mmCIF file of C-alpha atoms in Angstrom:
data_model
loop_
_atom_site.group_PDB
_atom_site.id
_atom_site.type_symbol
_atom_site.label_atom_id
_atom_site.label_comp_id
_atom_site.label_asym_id
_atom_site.label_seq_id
_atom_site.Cartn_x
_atom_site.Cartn_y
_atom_site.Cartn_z
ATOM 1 C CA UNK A 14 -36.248 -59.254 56.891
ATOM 2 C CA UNK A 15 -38.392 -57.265 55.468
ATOM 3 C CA UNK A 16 -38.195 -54.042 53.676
ATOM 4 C CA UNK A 17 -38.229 -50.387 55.906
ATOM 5 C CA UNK A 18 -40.946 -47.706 54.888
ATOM 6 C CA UNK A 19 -38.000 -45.590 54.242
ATOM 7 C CA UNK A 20 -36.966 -47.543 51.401
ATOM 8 C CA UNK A 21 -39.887 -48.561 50.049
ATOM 9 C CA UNK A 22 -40.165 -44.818 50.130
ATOM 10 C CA UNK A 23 -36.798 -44.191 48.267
ATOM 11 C CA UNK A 24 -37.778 -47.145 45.590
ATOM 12 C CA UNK A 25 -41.084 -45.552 44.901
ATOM 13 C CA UNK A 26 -39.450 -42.295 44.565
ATOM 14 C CA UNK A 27 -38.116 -43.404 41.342
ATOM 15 C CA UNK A 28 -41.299 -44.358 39.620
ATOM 16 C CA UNK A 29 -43.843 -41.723 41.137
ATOM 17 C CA UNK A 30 -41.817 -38.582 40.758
ATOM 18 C CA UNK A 31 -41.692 -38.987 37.212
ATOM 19 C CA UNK A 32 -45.251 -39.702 36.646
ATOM 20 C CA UNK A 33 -46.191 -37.396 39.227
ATOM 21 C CA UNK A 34 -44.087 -34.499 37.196
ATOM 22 C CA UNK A 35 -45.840 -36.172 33.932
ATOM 23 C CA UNK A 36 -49.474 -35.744 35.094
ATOM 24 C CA UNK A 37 -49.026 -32.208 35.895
ATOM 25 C CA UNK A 38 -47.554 -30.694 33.035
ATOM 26 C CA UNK A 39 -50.782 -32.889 31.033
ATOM 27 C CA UNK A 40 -53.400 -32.288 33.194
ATOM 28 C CA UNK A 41 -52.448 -29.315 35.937
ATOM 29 C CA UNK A 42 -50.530 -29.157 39.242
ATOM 30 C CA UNK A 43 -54.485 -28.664 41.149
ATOM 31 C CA UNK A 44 -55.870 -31.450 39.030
ATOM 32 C CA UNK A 45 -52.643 -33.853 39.106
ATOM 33 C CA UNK A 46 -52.166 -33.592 42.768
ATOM 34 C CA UNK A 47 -55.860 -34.174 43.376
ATOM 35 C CA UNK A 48 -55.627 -37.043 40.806
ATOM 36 C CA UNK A 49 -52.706 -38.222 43.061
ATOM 37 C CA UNK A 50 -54.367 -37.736 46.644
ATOM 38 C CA UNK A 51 -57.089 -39.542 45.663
ATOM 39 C CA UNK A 52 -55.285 -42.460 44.491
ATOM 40 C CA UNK A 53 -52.719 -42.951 46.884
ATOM 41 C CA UNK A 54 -55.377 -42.009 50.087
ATOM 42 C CA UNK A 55 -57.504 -45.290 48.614
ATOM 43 C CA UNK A 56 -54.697 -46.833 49.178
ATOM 44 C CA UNK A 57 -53.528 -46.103 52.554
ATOM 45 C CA UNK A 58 -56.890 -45.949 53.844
ATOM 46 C CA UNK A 59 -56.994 -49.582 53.208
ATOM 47 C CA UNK A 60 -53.576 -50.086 54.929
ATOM 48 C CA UNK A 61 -55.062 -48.175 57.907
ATOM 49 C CA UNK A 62 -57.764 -50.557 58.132
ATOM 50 C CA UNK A 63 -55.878 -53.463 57.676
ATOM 51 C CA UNK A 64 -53.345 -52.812 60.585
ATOM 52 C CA UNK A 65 -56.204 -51.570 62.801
ATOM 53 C CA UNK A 66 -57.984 -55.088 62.064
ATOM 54 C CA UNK A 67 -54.686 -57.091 62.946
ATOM 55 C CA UNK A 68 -53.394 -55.034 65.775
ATOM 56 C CA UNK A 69 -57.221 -56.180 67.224
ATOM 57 C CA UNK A 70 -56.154 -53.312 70.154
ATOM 58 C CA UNK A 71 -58.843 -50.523 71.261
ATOM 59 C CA UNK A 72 -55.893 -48.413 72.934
ATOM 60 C CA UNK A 73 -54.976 -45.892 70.359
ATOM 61 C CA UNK A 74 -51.831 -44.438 71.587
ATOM 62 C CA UNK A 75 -50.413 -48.367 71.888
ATOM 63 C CA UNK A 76 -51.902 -48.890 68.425
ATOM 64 C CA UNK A 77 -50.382 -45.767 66.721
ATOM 65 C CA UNK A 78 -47.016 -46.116 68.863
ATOM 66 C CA UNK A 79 -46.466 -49.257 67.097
ATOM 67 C CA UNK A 80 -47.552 -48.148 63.414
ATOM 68 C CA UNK A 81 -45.621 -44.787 63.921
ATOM 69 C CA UNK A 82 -41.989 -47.153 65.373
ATOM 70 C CA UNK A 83 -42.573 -49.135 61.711
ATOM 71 C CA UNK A 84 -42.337 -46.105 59.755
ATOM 72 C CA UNK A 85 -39.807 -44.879 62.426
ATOM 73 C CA UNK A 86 -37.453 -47.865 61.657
ATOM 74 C CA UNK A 87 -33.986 -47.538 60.027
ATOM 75 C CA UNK A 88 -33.593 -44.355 61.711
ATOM 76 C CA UNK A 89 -36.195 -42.913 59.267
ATOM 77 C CA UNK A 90 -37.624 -40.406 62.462
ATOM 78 C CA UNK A 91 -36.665 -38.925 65.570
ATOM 79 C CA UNK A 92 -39.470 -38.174 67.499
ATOM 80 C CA UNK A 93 -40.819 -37.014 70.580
ATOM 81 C CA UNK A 94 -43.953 -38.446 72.440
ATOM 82 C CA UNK A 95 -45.688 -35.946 74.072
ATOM 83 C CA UNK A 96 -48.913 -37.718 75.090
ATOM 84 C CA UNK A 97 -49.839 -41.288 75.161
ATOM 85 C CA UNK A 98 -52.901 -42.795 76.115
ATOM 86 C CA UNK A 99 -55.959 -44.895 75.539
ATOM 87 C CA UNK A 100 -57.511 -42.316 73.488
ATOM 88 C CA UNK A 101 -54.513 -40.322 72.282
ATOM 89 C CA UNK A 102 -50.950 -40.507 71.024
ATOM 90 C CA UNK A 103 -49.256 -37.440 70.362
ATOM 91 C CA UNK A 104 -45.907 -37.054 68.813
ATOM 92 C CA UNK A 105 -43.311 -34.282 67.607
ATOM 93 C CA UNK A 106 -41.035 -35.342 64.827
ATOM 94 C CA UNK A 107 -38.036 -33.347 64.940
ATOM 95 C CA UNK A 108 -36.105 -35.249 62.266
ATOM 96 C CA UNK A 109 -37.408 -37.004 59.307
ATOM 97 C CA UNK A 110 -35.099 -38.974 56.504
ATOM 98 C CA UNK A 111 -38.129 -38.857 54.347
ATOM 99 C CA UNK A 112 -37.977 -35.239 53.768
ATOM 100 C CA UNK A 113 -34.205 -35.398 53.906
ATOM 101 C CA UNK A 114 -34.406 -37.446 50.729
ATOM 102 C CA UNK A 115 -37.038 -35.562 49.033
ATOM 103 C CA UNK A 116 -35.145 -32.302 49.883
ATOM 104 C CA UNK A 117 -32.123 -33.221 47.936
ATOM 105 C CA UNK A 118 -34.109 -34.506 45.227
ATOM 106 C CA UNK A 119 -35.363 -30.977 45.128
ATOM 107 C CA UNK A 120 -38.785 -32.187 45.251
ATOM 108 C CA UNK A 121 -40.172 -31.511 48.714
ATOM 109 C CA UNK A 122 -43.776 -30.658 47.128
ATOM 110 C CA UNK A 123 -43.814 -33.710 45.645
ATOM 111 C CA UNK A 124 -42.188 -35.914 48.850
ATOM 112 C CA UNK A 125 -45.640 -33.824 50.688
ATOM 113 C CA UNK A 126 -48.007 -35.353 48.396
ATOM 114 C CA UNK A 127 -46.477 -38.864 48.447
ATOM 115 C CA UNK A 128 -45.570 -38.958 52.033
ATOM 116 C CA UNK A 129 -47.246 -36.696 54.591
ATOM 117 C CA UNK A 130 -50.687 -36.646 52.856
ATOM 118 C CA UNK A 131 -50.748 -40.381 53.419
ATOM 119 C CA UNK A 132 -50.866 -39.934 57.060
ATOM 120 C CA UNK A 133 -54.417 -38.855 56.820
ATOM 121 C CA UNK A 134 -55.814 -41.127 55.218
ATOM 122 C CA UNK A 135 -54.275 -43.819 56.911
ATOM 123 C CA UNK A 136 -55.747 -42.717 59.816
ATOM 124 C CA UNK A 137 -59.496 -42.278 58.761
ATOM 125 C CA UNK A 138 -58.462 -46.413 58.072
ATOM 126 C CA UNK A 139 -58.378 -46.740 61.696
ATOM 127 C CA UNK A 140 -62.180 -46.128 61.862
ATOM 128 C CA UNK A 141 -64.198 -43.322 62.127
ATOM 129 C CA UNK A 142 -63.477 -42.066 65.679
ATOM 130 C CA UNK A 143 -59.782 -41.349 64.990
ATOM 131 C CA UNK A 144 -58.905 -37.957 64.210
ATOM 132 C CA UNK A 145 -54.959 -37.026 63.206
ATOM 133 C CA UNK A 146 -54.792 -33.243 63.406
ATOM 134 C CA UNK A 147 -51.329 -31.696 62.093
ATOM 135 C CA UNK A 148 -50.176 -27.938 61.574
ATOM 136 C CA UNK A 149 -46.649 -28.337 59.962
ATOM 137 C CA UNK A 150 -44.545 -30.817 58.495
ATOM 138 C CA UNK A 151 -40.591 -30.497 58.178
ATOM 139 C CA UNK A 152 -41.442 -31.664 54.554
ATOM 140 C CA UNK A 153 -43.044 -27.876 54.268
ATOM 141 C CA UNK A 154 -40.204 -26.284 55.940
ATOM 142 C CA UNK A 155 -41.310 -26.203 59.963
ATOM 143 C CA UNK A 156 -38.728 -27.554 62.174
ATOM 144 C CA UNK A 157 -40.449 -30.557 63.107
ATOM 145 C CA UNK A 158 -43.859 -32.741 62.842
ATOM 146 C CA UNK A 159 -46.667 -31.694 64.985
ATOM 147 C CA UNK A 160 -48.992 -35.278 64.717
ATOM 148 C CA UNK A 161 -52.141 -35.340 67.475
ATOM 149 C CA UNK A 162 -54.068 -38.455 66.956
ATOM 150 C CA UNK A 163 -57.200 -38.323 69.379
ATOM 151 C CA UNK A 164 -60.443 -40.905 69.229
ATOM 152 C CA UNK A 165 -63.060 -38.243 69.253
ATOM 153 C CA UNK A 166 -66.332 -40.427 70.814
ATOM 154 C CA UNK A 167 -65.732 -41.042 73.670
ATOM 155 C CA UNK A 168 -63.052 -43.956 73.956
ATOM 156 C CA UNK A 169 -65.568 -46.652 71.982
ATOM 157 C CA UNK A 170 -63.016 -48.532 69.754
#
């Protein structure tokens, strides 16, 4: 079986923080963080595209119901769905182990940048008519995840 997201998450953790924390104090929380975003949303973009390319599926909300239950696994999220459709899936996370652990590693700026910024760029990997918007993350304090992914012309895959 293979490894959750969760722990990945928890692994990588171990490495990152301390780099992360490393690049700042050198170069500048602005131009560390940017350094970071960059990096990591290369990365995920290309995970986006990947999964979008196997999962060979033009309905979004079935698409991104079945990414989101893989990061979900473990118990890692409790969410709501509040829309799901061909062109939509729309979710409210009201629990999230990810900022749990980040939280009582007293680095929930840091869990941000490594965890919910990767959302985005995952989804500009699922081409370039998918839009994630999201106002608040419990990472930043809100009592739960507000994701709205919409394909924004006109239902072409």
């Amino acid at each position: 079986m293979s490894i959750s997201v969760i722990e990945q998450a928890k692994i990588q953790a171990q490495v990152l923080v301390p780099l992360v924390k490393a690049l700042q104090a050198e170069l500048g929380e602005v131009r560390a963080n940017a350094l970071v975003r960059k990096a990591l949303g290369d990365l995920y973009r290309g995970f986006g595209e990947e999964f979008w390319k196997a999962k060979n599926d033009s309905d979004l909300g079935k698409a991104v119901s079945s990414a989101f239950r893989t990061y979900a696994r473990d118990d890692a999220l409790a969410y709501d769905v509040i829309e799901q459709s061909h062109d939509a899936f729309a979710f409210d996370v009201t629990r999230c182990a990810y900022a749990e652990f980040y939280k009582a590693l007293g680095e929930p700026e840091l869990g941000f940048l490594l965890v919910c910024t990767a959302d985005f760029a995952t989804a500009e990997g699922f081409g370039s008519g998918v839009r994630l918007t999201r106002t608040q993350t419990i990472m930043q304090g809100a009592d739960h995840c507000d994701f709205r992914y919409r394909r924004d012309n006109g239902g072409t895959p």
